[in-house]
Amino acid sequence: MTTLATGPDTLTRDALAVLQPGFDGTTAPDWVRRRLGEGLASVALFGRNVVTESQVTALTAQLRAERDDLLVAIDEESGDVTRLDVRTGSSFPGNHALGAVDDPALTRAVSRELGRRLAACGVNFDWAPSADVNANPDNPVIGVRSFGASTDLVARHTAAWVEGLQSTGVAACTKHFPGHGDTNVDSHHAVPRIDVDARTLYERELPPFRAAIAAGTRAVMSAHILVPALDADRPGTLSRRILTELLREELGYRGLIVTDGMEMRAISGTYGLEHGVVLAIAAGADAICVGGGLCDEGTVLRLRDALVAAVRSGELPEERLADAAARVRDLAAWTAGARAAASGTVPEPEVGLVAARRALRVTRAGTAVPVDKPAYVAQFEPARNIAVGDQTPWGVAAELERLLPGTDSGSFTGEGAGEAALAAADGRRIVAVVRDEHRHDWMRAALDTLLAVRPDTVVVEMGLPQAAPRGALHIATYGAARVCGVAAAEAVVAG
């Protein structure tokens, strides 16, 4: 190993610089502010850190008082995965709704308005968009987070999303490389495996990432997935073949590579958190996402010390760590310049609702009539994946209660959900709200029960619309963002 002329202080600063930790609270903790002075160059915000946009603005100002050239990252995809609107549901439809419209100019406008809001809050790095081609409709973690199942469609909308967001000075982070769309396991829980040949990967999964690179994406996020056609031994996040040889050398990517959350069981449960972090940097990652679950100072110090120890033992080349830290600082510098250049971005506050309305697919049966008096909303609740989280409200009940005062609602799950919903409706017109009906036998059975007794039931599908439309009126929203619920409720009343 070549030893660089750097002292331990520089090494420690570089080890801190590659970490992107989260933290608890809605103000800047003392430990985060202290570590910023010691070399920490990034922090990550999650739903637990967000109450209002003004509060987030104050929080980022606190952080930048310690370090002006700071990357403040957030997992804000819009649609189902939102942090800025975690308590209300997103003001923007997600990728699948935008893909259903298939108007790249609209996608660009939506991501531009999202970027404008993030920038106004002091957030300059967004772990989005998802460039995954949803080749497996039973995928438990991607689904409506994807623009669709067509490679070409995903590629053009990924590029448009990157362009719109970055026009506001917020760096895009295209994910999950080399493609998470053909999995049936959630990497939050275990290691997903994609068993397709290399040609399929190159033709189906990689074009959206090529498009993102051509559009100038400033970051790419790795996936914790095993792809034997590329590397039979290590998942993407820990694979030099995937991160360095494929992404850097073959695809010519020069920006920042950031990992998906390292505390996810696909990495921490298989390799251990500290060892996994060392392996990721050695493989070619530049920044380590951690803090979705582990968000304390002790975790940051353990990871810092693991990286320093790996350099000193010869396991991790010092040049690799220094290069990774430099890429983090370079991205922070880009955001500062880009933010100044984009300061005059014109607000388009209604673009999200416009997009949600355009995405609706409404199918009417012969018996379809408008819902014009108080109804009963039966919401069938599947388990949510961790990326979406349990905090964010979804559905059409709140908006229907506004449009039709006196409307009531209830949530149901599992065997017997249909019978329970019928009893709760007590003769009122039923609006059944489902999410990925095709993935849940109990949900399909619940709709069977409702429609057998009440064929005038309105069905609103807020996940992937894979099942055949049924009900007197069937509305597919292509996602569960708040604006998708608003658009669906308008369609229920219009009939």
Tab-separated table of C-alpha atoms in Angstrom:
chain	number	residue	atom	x	y	z
A	1	MET	CA	0.000	0.000	0.000
A	2	THR	CA	1.218	3.490	-0.818
A	3	THR	CA	1.235	5.671	2.284
A	4	LEU	CA	0.132	9.247	1.686
A	5	ALA	CA	1.692	12.163	3.497
A	6	THR	CA	-1.311	12.735	5.690
A	7	GLY	CA	-1.586	12.779	9.426
A	8	PRO	CA	-4.194	11.165	11.622
A	9	ASP	CA	-6.302	14.354	11.726
A	10	THR	CA	-6.713	14.312	7.949
A	11	LEU	CA	-7.529	10.616	8.001
A	12	THR	CA	-10.171	11.099	10.677
A	13	ARG	CA	-11.685	14.051	8.814
A	14	ASP	CA	-11.908	11.990	5.636
A	15	ALA	CA	-13.553	9.123	7.532
A	16	LEU	CA	-16.182	11.516	8.898
A	17	ALA	CA	-16.639	13.193	5.516
A	18	VAL	CA	-17.887	10.006	3.815
A	19	LEU	CA	-20.649	9.430	6.386
A	20	GLN	CA	-24.215	10.701	5.839
A	21	PRO	CA	-25.803	10.134	9.262
A	22	GLY	CA	-29.272	10.879	10.487
A	23	PHE	CA	-30.191	12.130	13.942
A	24	ASP	CA	-33.167	12.461	16.243
A	25	GLY	CA	-35.054	15.665	16.824
A	26	THR	CA	-36.290	18.742	15.001
A	27	THR	CA	-33.340	20.931	15.977
A	28	ALA	CA	-29.629	20.305	15.466
A	29	PRO	CA	-28.205	18.108	18.268
A	30	ASP	CA	-25.009	19.251	19.946
A	31	TRP	CA	-23.140	16.129	18.857
A	32	VAL	CA	-23.923	16.731	15.177
A	33	ARG	CA	-22.803	20.355	15.381
A	34	ARG	CA	-19.592	19.291	17.099
A	35	ARG	CA	-18.785	16.625	14.506
A	36	LEU	CA	-19.385	19.101	11.677
A	37	GLY	CA	-16.448	21.043	13.018
A	38	GLU	CA	-14.355	17.866	12.967
A	39	GLY	CA	-14.965	16.938	9.338
A	40	LEU	CA	-18.531	15.620	8.987
A	41	ALA	CA	-19.679	16.960	5.620
A	42	SER	CA	-23.200	15.545	5.254
A	43	VAL	CA	-26.299	14.898	7.325
A	44	ALA	CA	-29.563	13.200	6.416
A	45	LEU	CA	-33.113	14.224	7.286
A	46	PHE	CA	-35.911	11.724	7.806
A	47	GLY	CA	-39.590	12.044	8.667
A	48	ARG	CA	-38.791	12.269	12.367
A	49	ASN	CA	-36.909	15.535	11.701
A	50	VAL	CA	-39.770	17.247	9.860
A	51	VAL	CA	-42.752	19.121	11.300
A	52	THR	CA	-43.151	22.122	8.980
A	53	GLU	CA	-41.139	23.658	6.180
A	54	SER	CA	-40.275	26.670	8.338
A	55	GLN	CA	-38.977	24.337	11.049
A	56	VAL	CA	-36.815	22.475	8.504
A	57	THR	CA	-35.489	25.810	7.248
A	58	ALA	CA	-34.508	26.765	10.801
A	59	LEU	CA	-32.902	23.347	11.316
A	60	THR	CA	-30.751	23.556	8.190
A	61	ALA	CA	-29.739	27.113	9.120
A	62	GLN	CA	-28.558	25.807	12.502
A	63	LEU	CA	-26.481	23.152	10.779
A	64	ARG	CA	-24.958	25.543	8.269
A	65	ALA	CA	-23.971	27.913	11.047
A	66	GLU	CA	-21.397	25.220	11.871
A	67	ARG	CA	-20.445	24.383	8.276
A	68	ASP	CA	-21.645	26.343	5.275
A	69	ASP	CA	-20.507	23.786	2.675
A	70	LEU	CA	-22.794	21.083	4.054
A	71	LEU	CA	-24.761	18.457	2.171
A	72	VAL	CA	-28.229	18.110	3.675
A	73	ALA	CA	-29.755	14.953	2.218
A	74	ILE	CA	-33.348	13.754	2.278
A	75	ASP	CA	-35.242	10.745	0.936
A	76	GLU	CA	-37.894	12.724	-0.920
A	77	GLU	CA	-39.134	10.810	-3.949
A	78	SER	CA	-42.551	12.513	-3.849
A	79	GLY	CA	-45.533	10.183	-4.123
A	80	ASP	CA	-45.629	7.360	-1.595
A	81	VAL	CA	-42.122	8.045	-0.246
A	82	THR	CA	-42.168	11.546	1.190
A	83	ARG	CA	-40.385	13.160	4.104
A	84	LEU	CA	-41.182	16.833	3.489
A	85	ASP	CA	-44.923	16.014	3.548
A	86	VAL	CA	-44.662	13.069	5.927
A	87	ARG	CA	-47.561	14.236	8.092
A	88	THR	CA	-49.993	15.129	5.303
A	89	GLY	CA	-49.069	13.023	2.269
A	90	SER	CA	-47.171	14.335	-0.709
A	91	SER	CA	-48.169	17.374	-2.728
A	92	PHE	CA	-46.717	15.630	-5.787
A	93	PRO	CA	-47.649	12.330	-7.413
A	94	GLY	CA	-44.932	9.697	-7.503
A	95	ASN	CA	-43.067	8.140	-10.383
A	96	HIS	CA	-45.714	5.641	-11.460
A	97	ALA	CA	-48.340	8.359	-11.881
A	98	LEU	CA	-45.906	10.460	-13.914
A	99	GLY	CA	-45.053	7.438	-16.034
A	100	ALA	CA	-48.775	6.800	-16.632
A	101	VAL	CA	-49.154	10.331	-18.011
A	102	ASP	CA	-45.905	9.920	-19.989
A	103	ASP	CA	-45.229	13.597	-20.510
A	104	PRO	CA	-41.538	14.249	-19.736
A	105	ALA	CA	-42.183	18.001	-19.626
A	106	LEU	CA	-44.696	17.420	-16.817
A	107	THR	CA	-42.246	15.172	-14.968
A	108	ARG	CA	-39.600	17.876	-15.309
A	109	ALA	CA	-42.021	20.511	-13.976
A	110	VAL	CA	-43.025	18.358	-10.976
A	111	SER	CA	-39.445	17.632	-9.955
A	112	ARG	CA	-38.505	21.269	-10.485
A	113	GLU	CA	-41.227	22.432	-8.103
A	114	LEU	CA	-40.206	19.752	-5.591
A	115	GLY	CA	-36.595	20.920	-5.891
A	116	ARG	CA	-37.640	24.530	-5.394
A	117	ARG	CA	-39.377	23.601	-2.131
A	118	LEU	CA	-36.400	21.569	-0.939
A	119	ALA	CA	-33.953	24.341	-1.772
A	120	ALA	CA	-36.104	26.881	0.062
A	121	CYS	CA	-35.831	24.652	3.148
A	122	GLY	CA	-32.042	24.436	2.862
A	123	VAL	CA	-32.000	20.854	1.560
A	124	ASN	CA	-29.554	20.391	-1.309
A	125	PHE	CA	-29.294	16.629	-1.881
A	126	ASP	CA	-32.246	14.361	-2.686
A	127	TRP	CA	-31.967	10.554	-2.700
A	128	ALA	CA	-34.174	10.363	-5.788
A	129	PRO	CA	-35.312	9.478	-8.417
A	130	SER	CA	-35.847	5.730	-8.548
A	131	ALA	CA	-34.674	4.552	-11.972
A	132	ASP	CA	-35.733	0.956	-11.347
A	133	VAL	CA	-37.679	-0.767	-14.124
A	134	ASN	CA	-40.592	-2.476	-12.379
A	135	ALA	CA	-40.177	-5.765	-14.217
A	136	ASN	CA	-41.724	-7.760	-11.358
A	137	PRO	CA	-45.210	-6.485	-10.411
A	138	ASP	CA	-45.000	-8.466	-7.155
A	139	ASN	CA	-41.926	-6.490	-6.085
A	140	PRO	CA	-42.591	-5.638	-2.406
A	141	VAL	CA	-40.405	-2.529	-2.194
A	142	ILE	CA	-40.433	-0.709	-5.586
A	143	GLY	CA	-43.916	-0.858	-7.159
A	144	VAL	CA	-45.314	2.651	-7.690
A	145	ARG	CA	-41.891	4.106	-6.880
A	146	SER	CA	-40.963	3.124	-10.446
A	147	PHE	CA	-41.981	5.085	-13.526
A	148	GLY	CA	-43.146	1.797	-15.046
A	149	ALA	CA	-42.269	-1.559	-16.583
A	150	SER	CA	-40.951	-0.199	-19.889
A	151	THR	CA	-37.227	0.485	-20.017
A	152	ASP	CA	-37.567	3.328	-22.518
A	153	LEU	CA	-40.301	5.028	-20.506
A	154	VAL	CA	-38.304	4.768	-17.276
A	155	ALA	CA	-35.189	6.129	-19.008
A	156	ARG	CA	-36.844	9.252	-20.444
A	157	HIS	CA	-38.630	10.114	-17.209
A	158	THR	CA	-35.553	9.476	-15.084
A	159	ALA	CA	-33.644	11.970	-17.228
A	160	ALA	CA	-36.474	14.518	-17.045
A	161	TRP	CA	-36.735	14.144	-13.256
A	162	VAL	CA	-32.985	14.654	-12.821
A	163	GLU	CA	-33.008	17.722	-15.059
A	164	GLY	CA	-35.957	19.322	-13.276
A	165	LEU	CA	-34.616	18.767	-9.786
A	166	GLN	CA	-31.069	19.871	-10.528
A	167	SER	CA	-32.268	23.048	-12.244
A	168	THR	CA	-33.048	24.255	-8.703
A	169	GLY	CA	-29.563	23.575	-7.341
A	170	VAL	CA	-30.595	20.376	-5.552
A	171	ALA	CA	-28.449	17.353	-6.436
A	172	ALA	CA	-30.299	14.288	-7.706
A	173	CYS	CA	-29.316	10.792	-6.582
A	174	THR	CA	-30.482	8.196	-9.113
A	175	LYS	CA	-31.207	4.814	-7.526
A	176	HIS	CA	-30.964	1.813	-6.989
A	177	PHE	CA	-27.974	0.780	-9.137
A	178	PRO	CA	-27.797	-1.613	-10.984
A	179	GLY	CA	-31.615	-1.896	-10.767
A	180	HIS	CA	-33.992	-3.105	-8.027
A	181	GLY	CA	-37.096	-3.653	-10.145
A	182	ASP	CA	-36.964	-7.425	-10.652
A	183	THR	CA	-36.766	-8.433	-6.999
A	184	ASN	CA	-39.276	-10.192	-4.743
A	185	VAL	CA	-37.453	-9.529	-1.455
A	186	ASP	CA	-37.170	-6.226	0.421
A	187	SER	CA	-33.497	-5.426	1.117
A	188	HIS	CA	-34.559	-3.844	4.400
A	189	HIS	CA	-35.015	-7.439	5.583
A	190	ALA	CA	-32.738	-9.710	3.510
A	191	VAL	CA	-30.519	-9.823	0.405
A	192	PRO	CA	-32.612	-9.766	-2.805
A	193	ARG	CA	-31.262	-11.739	-5.761
A	194	ILE	CA	-31.787	-11.053	-9.464
A	195	ASP	CA	-31.208	-14.180	-11.533
A	196	VAL	CA	-31.212	-12.909	-15.095
A	197	ASP	CA	-28.465	-13.020	-17.681
A	198	ALA	CA	-26.084	-10.144	-18.333
A	199	ARG	CA	-27.726	-9.261	-21.650
A	200	THR	CA	-31.095	-8.723	-19.943
A	201	LEU	CA	-29.459	-6.533	-17.330
A	202	TYR	CA	-27.703	-4.426	-19.927
A	203	GLU	CA	-30.817	-4.041	-22.075
A	204	ARG	CA	-33.465	-3.666	-19.365
A	205	GLU	CA	-31.943	-2.342	-16.126
A	206	LEU	CA	-29.035	-0.142	-17.214
A	207	PRO	CA	-30.529	2.250	-19.840
A	208	PRO	CA	-32.297	4.432	-17.215
A	209	PHE	CA	-28.984	4.861	-15.411
A	210	ARG	CA	-27.256	5.696	-18.689
A	211	ALA	CA	-29.970	8.312	-19.284
A	212	ALA	CA	-29.473	9.749	-15.802
A	213	ILE	CA	-25.729	9.989	-16.334
A	214	ALA	CA	-26.287	11.716	-19.682
A	215	ALA	CA	-28.676	14.129	-17.932
A	216	GLY	CA	-25.927	14.979	-15.447
A	217	THR	CA	-27.108	13.243	-12.276
A	218	ARG	CA	-24.765	14.326	-9.497
A	219	ALA	CA	-25.142	11.118	-7.500
A	220	VAL	CA	-26.062	7.465	-7.915
A	221	MET	CA	-27.236	5.213	-5.082
A	222	SER	CA	-26.202	1.568	-4.931
A	223	ALA	CA	-28.574	-1.319	-4.284
A	224	HIS	CA	-28.061	-4.065	-1.719
A	225	ILE	CA	-28.927	-6.738	-4.291
A	226	LEU	CA	-27.036	-9.799	-5.442
A	227	VAL	CA	-26.725	-9.988	-9.220
A	228	PRO	CA	-24.806	-13.193	-10.055
A	229	ALA	CA	-24.491	-12.276	-13.728
A	230	LEU	CA	-22.324	-9.364	-12.595
A	231	ASP	CA	-20.896	-10.529	-9.258
A	232	ALA	CA	-21.774	-13.902	-7.776
A	233	ASP	CA	-20.251	-13.150	-4.387
A	234	ARG	CA	-21.175	-9.650	-3.240
A	235	PRO	CA	-24.256	-7.406	-3.451
A	236	GLY	CA	-24.032	-4.230	-5.505
A	237	THR	CA	-23.154	-1.927	-2.611
A	238	LEU	CA	-20.085	-4.031	-1.771
A	239	SER	CA	-19.077	-5.033	-5.295
A	240	ARG	CA	-16.066	-3.480	-7.003
A	241	ARG	CA	-17.200	-5.115	-10.234
A	242	ILE	CA	-20.528	-3.255	-10.072
A	243	LEU	CA	-19.536	0.115	-8.584
A	244	THR	CA	-16.080	0.644	-10.059
A	245	GLU	CA	-15.762	-1.519	-13.159
A	246	LEU	CA	-19.356	-1.177	-14.407
A	247	LEU	CA	-20.600	2.177	-13.125
A	248	ARG	CA	-17.361	4.153	-13.205
A	249	GLU	CA	-15.324	2.556	-15.966
A	250	GLU	CA	-17.928	1.099	-18.333
A	251	LEU	CA	-20.694	3.681	-17.993
A	252	GLY	CA	-18.253	6.560	-17.530
A	253	TYR	CA	-19.897	7.947	-14.409
A	254	ARG	CA	-17.824	10.576	-12.564
A	255	GLY	CA	-20.112	11.804	-9.784
A	256	LEU	CA	-20.781	10.697	-6.216
A	257	ILE	CA	-21.740	7.106	-5.404
A	258	VAL	CA	-23.759	6.788	-2.194
A	259	THR	CA	-24.949	3.584	-0.577
A	260	ASP	CA	-28.488	2.698	0.325
A	261	GLY	CA	-29.056	2.592	4.096
A	262	MET	CA	-26.286	0.464	5.566
A	263	GLU	CA	-28.276	-0.608	8.613
A	264	MET	CA	-30.644	-2.495	6.302
A	265	ARG	CA	-30.470	-6.201	7.068
A	266	ALA	CA	-29.173	-7.068	3.590
A	267	ILE	CA	-25.840	-5.553	4.712
A	268	SER	CA	-25.796	-5.274	8.503
A	269	GLY	CA	-27.315	-8.718	9.010
A	270	THR	CA	-24.928	-10.386	6.579
A	271	TYR	CA	-21.607	-8.544	6.835
A	272	GLY	CA	-21.990	-6.442	9.974
A	273	LEU	CA	-22.392	-2.678	9.888
A	274	GLU	CA	-18.759	-1.643	10.417
A	275	HIS	CA	-17.306	-4.247	8.059
A	276	GLY	CA	-19.972	-3.484	5.474
A	277	VAL	CA	-19.056	0.212	5.499
A	278	VAL	CA	-15.370	-0.579	4.933
A	279	LEU	CA	-16.214	-2.980	2.100
A	280	ALA	CA	-18.503	-0.403	0.451
A	281	ILE	CA	-15.853	2.328	0.378
A	282	ALA	CA	-13.254	-0.170	-0.867
A	283	ALA	CA	-15.642	-1.260	-3.648
A	284	GLY	CA	-16.045	2.301	-4.926
A	285	ALA	CA	-18.788	3.953	-2.848
A	286	ASP	CA	-18.026	7.522	-1.769
A	287	ALA	CA	-20.702	8.201	0.813
A	288	ILE	CA	-22.350	6.017	3.428
A	289	CYS	CA	-26.049	6.441	4.123
A	290	VAL	CA	-26.840	5.538	7.724
A	291	GLY	CA	-29.425	6.901	10.098
A	292	GLY	CA	-32.808	5.638	9.000
A	293	GLY	CA	-32.715	3.446	12.089
A	294	LEU	CA	-29.359	4.013	13.796
A	295	CYS	CA	-29.095	7.733	14.406
A	296	ASP	CA	-26.863	8.274	17.427
A	297	GLU	CA	-23.391	9.683	17.921
A	298	GLY	CA	-22.041	6.312	18.978
A	299	THR	CA	-22.851	4.795	15.575
A	300	VAL	CA	-21.071	7.633	13.767
A	301	LEU	CA	-17.974	7.236	15.905
A	302	ARG	CA	-17.940	3.454	15.449
A	303	LEU	CA	-18.079	3.836	11.671
A	304	ARG	CA	-15.461	6.580	11.660
A	305	ASP	CA	-13.129	4.453	13.742
A	306	ALA	CA	-13.767	1.366	11.583
A	307	LEU	CA	-12.695	3.276	8.462
A	308	VAL	CA	-9.592	4.694	10.154
A	309	ALA	CA	-8.633	1.254	11.457
A	310	ALA	CA	-9.134	-0.303	8.012
A	311	VAL	CA	-6.754	2.237	6.462
A	312	ARG	CA	-4.157	1.683	9.148
A	313	SER	CA	-4.371	-2.103	8.791
A	314	GLY	CA	-4.067	-1.952	5.012
A	315	GLU	CA	-7.575	-3.324	4.363
A	316	LEU	CA	-8.720	-0.009	2.842
A	317	PRO	CA	-6.307	2.044	0.703
A	318	GLU	CA	-5.915	5.547	2.068
A	319	GLU	CA	-6.106	6.911	-1.477
A	320	ARG	CA	-9.592	5.387	-1.873
A	321	LEU	CA	-10.893	7.005	1.310
A	322	ALA	CA	-9.350	10.363	0.371
A	323	ASP	CA	-10.902	10.170	-3.113
A	324	ALA	CA	-14.324	9.362	-1.629
A	325	ALA	CA	-14.131	12.274	0.805
A	326	ALA	CA	-13.085	14.624	-2.005
A	327	ARG	CA	-16.131	13.620	-4.065
A	328	VAL	CA	-18.413	14.447	-1.132
A	329	ARG	CA	-16.846	17.884	-0.767
A	330	ASP	CA	-16.986	18.454	-4.526
A	331	LEU	CA	-20.718	17.775	-4.559
A	332	ALA	CA	-21.241	20.203	-1.683
A	333	ALA	CA	-19.347	22.836	-3.657
A	334	TRP	CA	-21.510	22.180	-6.748
A	335	THR	CA	-24.731	22.641	-4.785
A	336	ALA	CA	-23.540	26.023	-3.477
A	337	GLY	CA	-22.891	27.336	-6.976
A	338	ALA	CA	-25.975	25.758	-8.499
A	339	ARG	CA	-28.218	27.095	-5.723
A	340	ALA	CA	-27.113	30.643	-6.443
A	341	ALA	CA	-27.692	30.191	-10.170
A	342	ALA	CA	-31.183	28.766	-9.613
A	343	SER	CA	-32.397	31.322	-7.062
A	344	GLY	CA	-34.982	32.760	-9.449
A	345	THR	CA	-36.958	29.546	-10.030
A	346	VAL	CA	-40.643	30.421	-10.531
A	347	PRO	CA	-43.074	28.545	-8.218
A	348	GLU	CA	-45.682	26.201	-9.736
A	349	PRO	CA	-47.607	25.175	-6.591
A	350	GLU	CA	-50.491	23.479	-8.437
A	351	VAL	CA	-48.390	21.323	-10.739
A	352	GLY	CA	-48.631	18.306	-8.428
A	353	LEU	CA	-52.427	18.254	-8.428
A	354	VAL	CA	-52.514	18.864	-12.180
A	355	ALA	CA	-50.267	15.835	-12.667
A	356	ALA	CA	-52.340	13.662	-10.307
A	357	ARG	CA	-55.536	14.513	-12.179
A	358	ARG	CA	-53.930	13.705	-15.519
A	359	ALA	CA	-52.721	10.336	-14.221
A	360	LEU	CA	-56.160	9.008	-13.224
A	361	ARG	CA	-57.583	6.063	-15.142
A	362	VAL	CA	-61.344	5.866	-14.677
A	363	THR	CA	-63.335	2.805	-15.783
A	364	ARG	CA	-67.138	2.995	-15.606
A	365	ALA	CA	-69.522	0.039	-15.552
A	366	GLY	CA	-73.037	0.301	-16.905
A	367	THR	CA	-74.367	0.855	-13.387
A	368	ALA	CA	-71.987	3.733	-12.595
A	369	VAL	CA	-73.628	6.740	-10.976
A	370	PRO	CA	-71.960	9.588	-9.083
A	371	VAL	CA	-71.637	9.430	-5.315
A	372	ASP	CA	-73.696	12.487	-4.433
A	373	LYS	CA	-74.455	11.998	-0.734
A	374	PRO	CA	-72.544	10.883	2.371
A	375	ALA	CA	-70.893	7.535	1.770
A	376	TYR	CA	-68.740	5.032	3.643
A	377	VAL	CA	-65.048	4.755	2.776
A	378	ALA	CA	-63.639	1.281	3.480
A	379	GLN	CA	-59.868	1.455	3.336
A	380	PHE	CA	-58.129	-1.922	3.054
A	381	GLU	CA	-54.710	-1.555	4.684
A	382	PRO	CA	-51.783	-3.740	3.582
A	383	ALA	CA	-48.530	-3.749	5.520
A	384	ARG	CA	-46.362	-0.906	4.286
A	385	ASN	CA	-42.732	-1.301	3.313
A	386	ILE	CA	-40.163	0.520	5.420
A	387	ALA	CA	-39.251	2.973	2.646
A	388	VAL	CA	-42.805	4.334	2.697
A	389	GLY	CA	-43.134	4.235	6.488
A	390	ASP	CA	-46.195	4.184	8.704
A	391	GLN	CA	-46.500	7.896	9.460
A	392	THR	CA	-47.802	9.176	6.133
A	393	PRO	CA	-51.596	9.209	5.699
A	394	TRP	CA	-53.111	7.967	2.456
A	395	GLY	CA	-56.503	7.320	0.915
A	396	VAL	CA	-59.532	9.365	-0.147
A	397	ALA	CA	-61.498	9.575	3.102
A	398	ALA	CA	-60.404	13.038	4.216
A	399	GLU	CA	-61.133	14.618	0.847
A	400	LEU	CA	-64.493	12.836	0.435
A	401	GLU	CA	-65.485	13.971	3.917
A	402	ARG	CA	-64.766	17.525	2.743
A	403	LEU	CA	-66.680	17.136	-0.525
A	404	LEU	CA	-69.541	15.129	1.015
A	405	PRO	CA	-69.942	16.169	4.664
A	406	GLY	CA	-71.176	13.279	6.771
A	407	THR	CA	-69.071	10.696	4.940
A	408	ASP	CA	-67.564	8.198	7.387
A	409	SER	CA	-64.614	5.816	7.042
A	410	GLY	CA	-62.840	2.836	8.549
A	411	SER	CA	-59.715	0.731	7.999
A	412	PHE	CA	-59.753	-3.030	7.548
A	413	THR	CA	-57.201	-5.762	7.010
A	414	GLY	CA	-56.968	-9.536	6.768
A	415	GLU	CA	-59.553	-12.286	6.596
A	416	GLY	CA	-63.105	-11.085	7.050
A	417	ALA	CA	-62.313	-7.521	6.012
A	418	GLY	CA	-65.125	-7.476	3.448
A	419	GLU	CA	-67.801	-8.604	5.879
A	420	ALA	CA	-66.596	-6.085	8.459
A	421	ALA	CA	-66.725	-3.270	5.924
A	422	LEU	CA	-70.268	-4.190	4.860
A	423	ALA	CA	-71.439	-4.142	8.455
A	424	ALA	CA	-69.761	-0.775	9.123
A	425	ALA	CA	-71.247	0.776	5.981
A	426	ASP	CA	-74.755	0.097	7.295
A	427	GLY	CA	-76.419	0.479	3.907
A	428	ARG	CA	-74.496	3.539	2.749
A	429	ARG	CA	-72.786	3.683	-0.640
A	430	ILE	CA	-69.313	2.159	-0.317
A	431	VAL	CA	-66.046	3.521	-1.663
A	432	ALA	CA	-63.474	0.732	-1.313
A	433	VAL	CA	-59.864	1.904	-1.310
A	434	VAL	CA	-57.180	-0.687	-2.027
A	435	ARG	CA	-53.429	-0.713	-2.538
A	436	ASP	CA	-51.917	-3.416	-4.778
A	437	GLU	CA	-54.984	-5.659	-4.835
A	438	HIS	CA	-53.117	-8.163	-7.028
A	439	ARG	CA	-50.568	-8.835	-4.250
A	440	HIS	CA	-53.019	-9.598	-1.425
A	441	ASP	CA	-55.431	-12.544	-1.464
A	442	TRP	CA	-57.360	-11.201	1.529
A	443	MET	CA	-57.879	-7.850	-0.215
A	444	ARG	CA	-59.158	-9.528	-3.360
A	445	ALA	CA	-61.546	-11.620	-1.244
A	446	ALA	CA	-62.783	-8.492	0.546
A	447	LEU	CA	-63.673	-6.861	-2.774
A	448	ASP	CA	-65.402	-10.074	-3.897
A	449	THR	CA	-67.551	-9.900	-0.785
A	450	LEU	CA	-68.402	-6.232	-1.203
A	451	LEU	CA	-69.255	-6.453	-4.884
A	452	ALA	CA	-71.408	-9.552	-4.457
A	453	VAL	CA	-73.676	-7.652	-2.062
A	454	ARG	CA	-73.144	-4.066	-3.263
A	455	PRO	CA	-72.374	-3.975	-7.005
A	456	ASP	CA	-72.630	-0.159	-6.860
A	457	THR	CA	-69.376	-0.051	-4.873
A	458	VAL	CA	-66.718	2.357	-6.132
A	459	VAL	CA	-63.194	0.884	-6.127
A	460	VAL	CA	-60.138	3.147	-5.854
A	461	GLU	CA	-56.806	1.404	-6.523
A	462	MET	CA	-53.920	3.474	-5.104
A	463	GLY	CA	-51.143	1.002	-5.834
A	464	LEU	CA	-50.178	-0.820	-9.016
A	465	PRO	CA	-53.349	-1.301	-11.104
A	466	GLN	CA	-52.515	-4.890	-12.103
A	467	ALA	CA	-55.916	-6.428	-11.303
A	468	ALA	CA	-58.750	-6.045	-13.797
A	469	PRO	CA	-60.969	-3.005	-13.100
A	470	ARG	CA	-64.178	-3.842	-11.279
A	471	GLY	CA	-66.946	-2.107	-9.391
A	472	ALA	CA	-69.514	0.361	-10.654
A	473	LEU	CA	-66.657	2.828	-10.947
A	474	HIS	CA	-62.977	1.897	-10.836
A	475	ILE	CA	-60.365	4.608	-10.349
A	476	ALA	CA	-56.651	3.912	-10.648
A	477	THR	CA	-54.450	6.654	-9.206
A	478	TYR	CA	-51.005	5.032	-9.754
A	479	GLY	CA	-49.905	5.970	-6.265
A	480	ALA	CA	-51.070	7.027	-2.827
A	481	ALA	CA	-49.821	10.616	-2.603
A	482	ARG	CA	-52.204	13.121	-1.007
A	483	VAL	CA	-52.851	14.775	-4.384
A	484	CYS	CA	-53.734	11.381	-5.862
A	485	GLY	CA	-56.371	11.039	-3.152
A	486	VAL	CA	-57.704	14.512	-3.927
A	487	ALA	CA	-57.962	13.709	-7.645
A	488	ALA	CA	-59.649	10.359	-6.933
A	489	ALA	CA	-62.208	11.907	-4.591
A	490	GLU	CA	-63.110	14.459	-7.263
A	491	ALA	CA	-63.654	11.606	-9.714
A	492	VAL	CA	-65.820	9.677	-7.235
A	493	VAL	CA	-68.140	12.654	-6.877
A	494	ALA	CA	-68.137	13.398	-10.600
A	495	GLY	CA	-69.021	9.756	-11.396
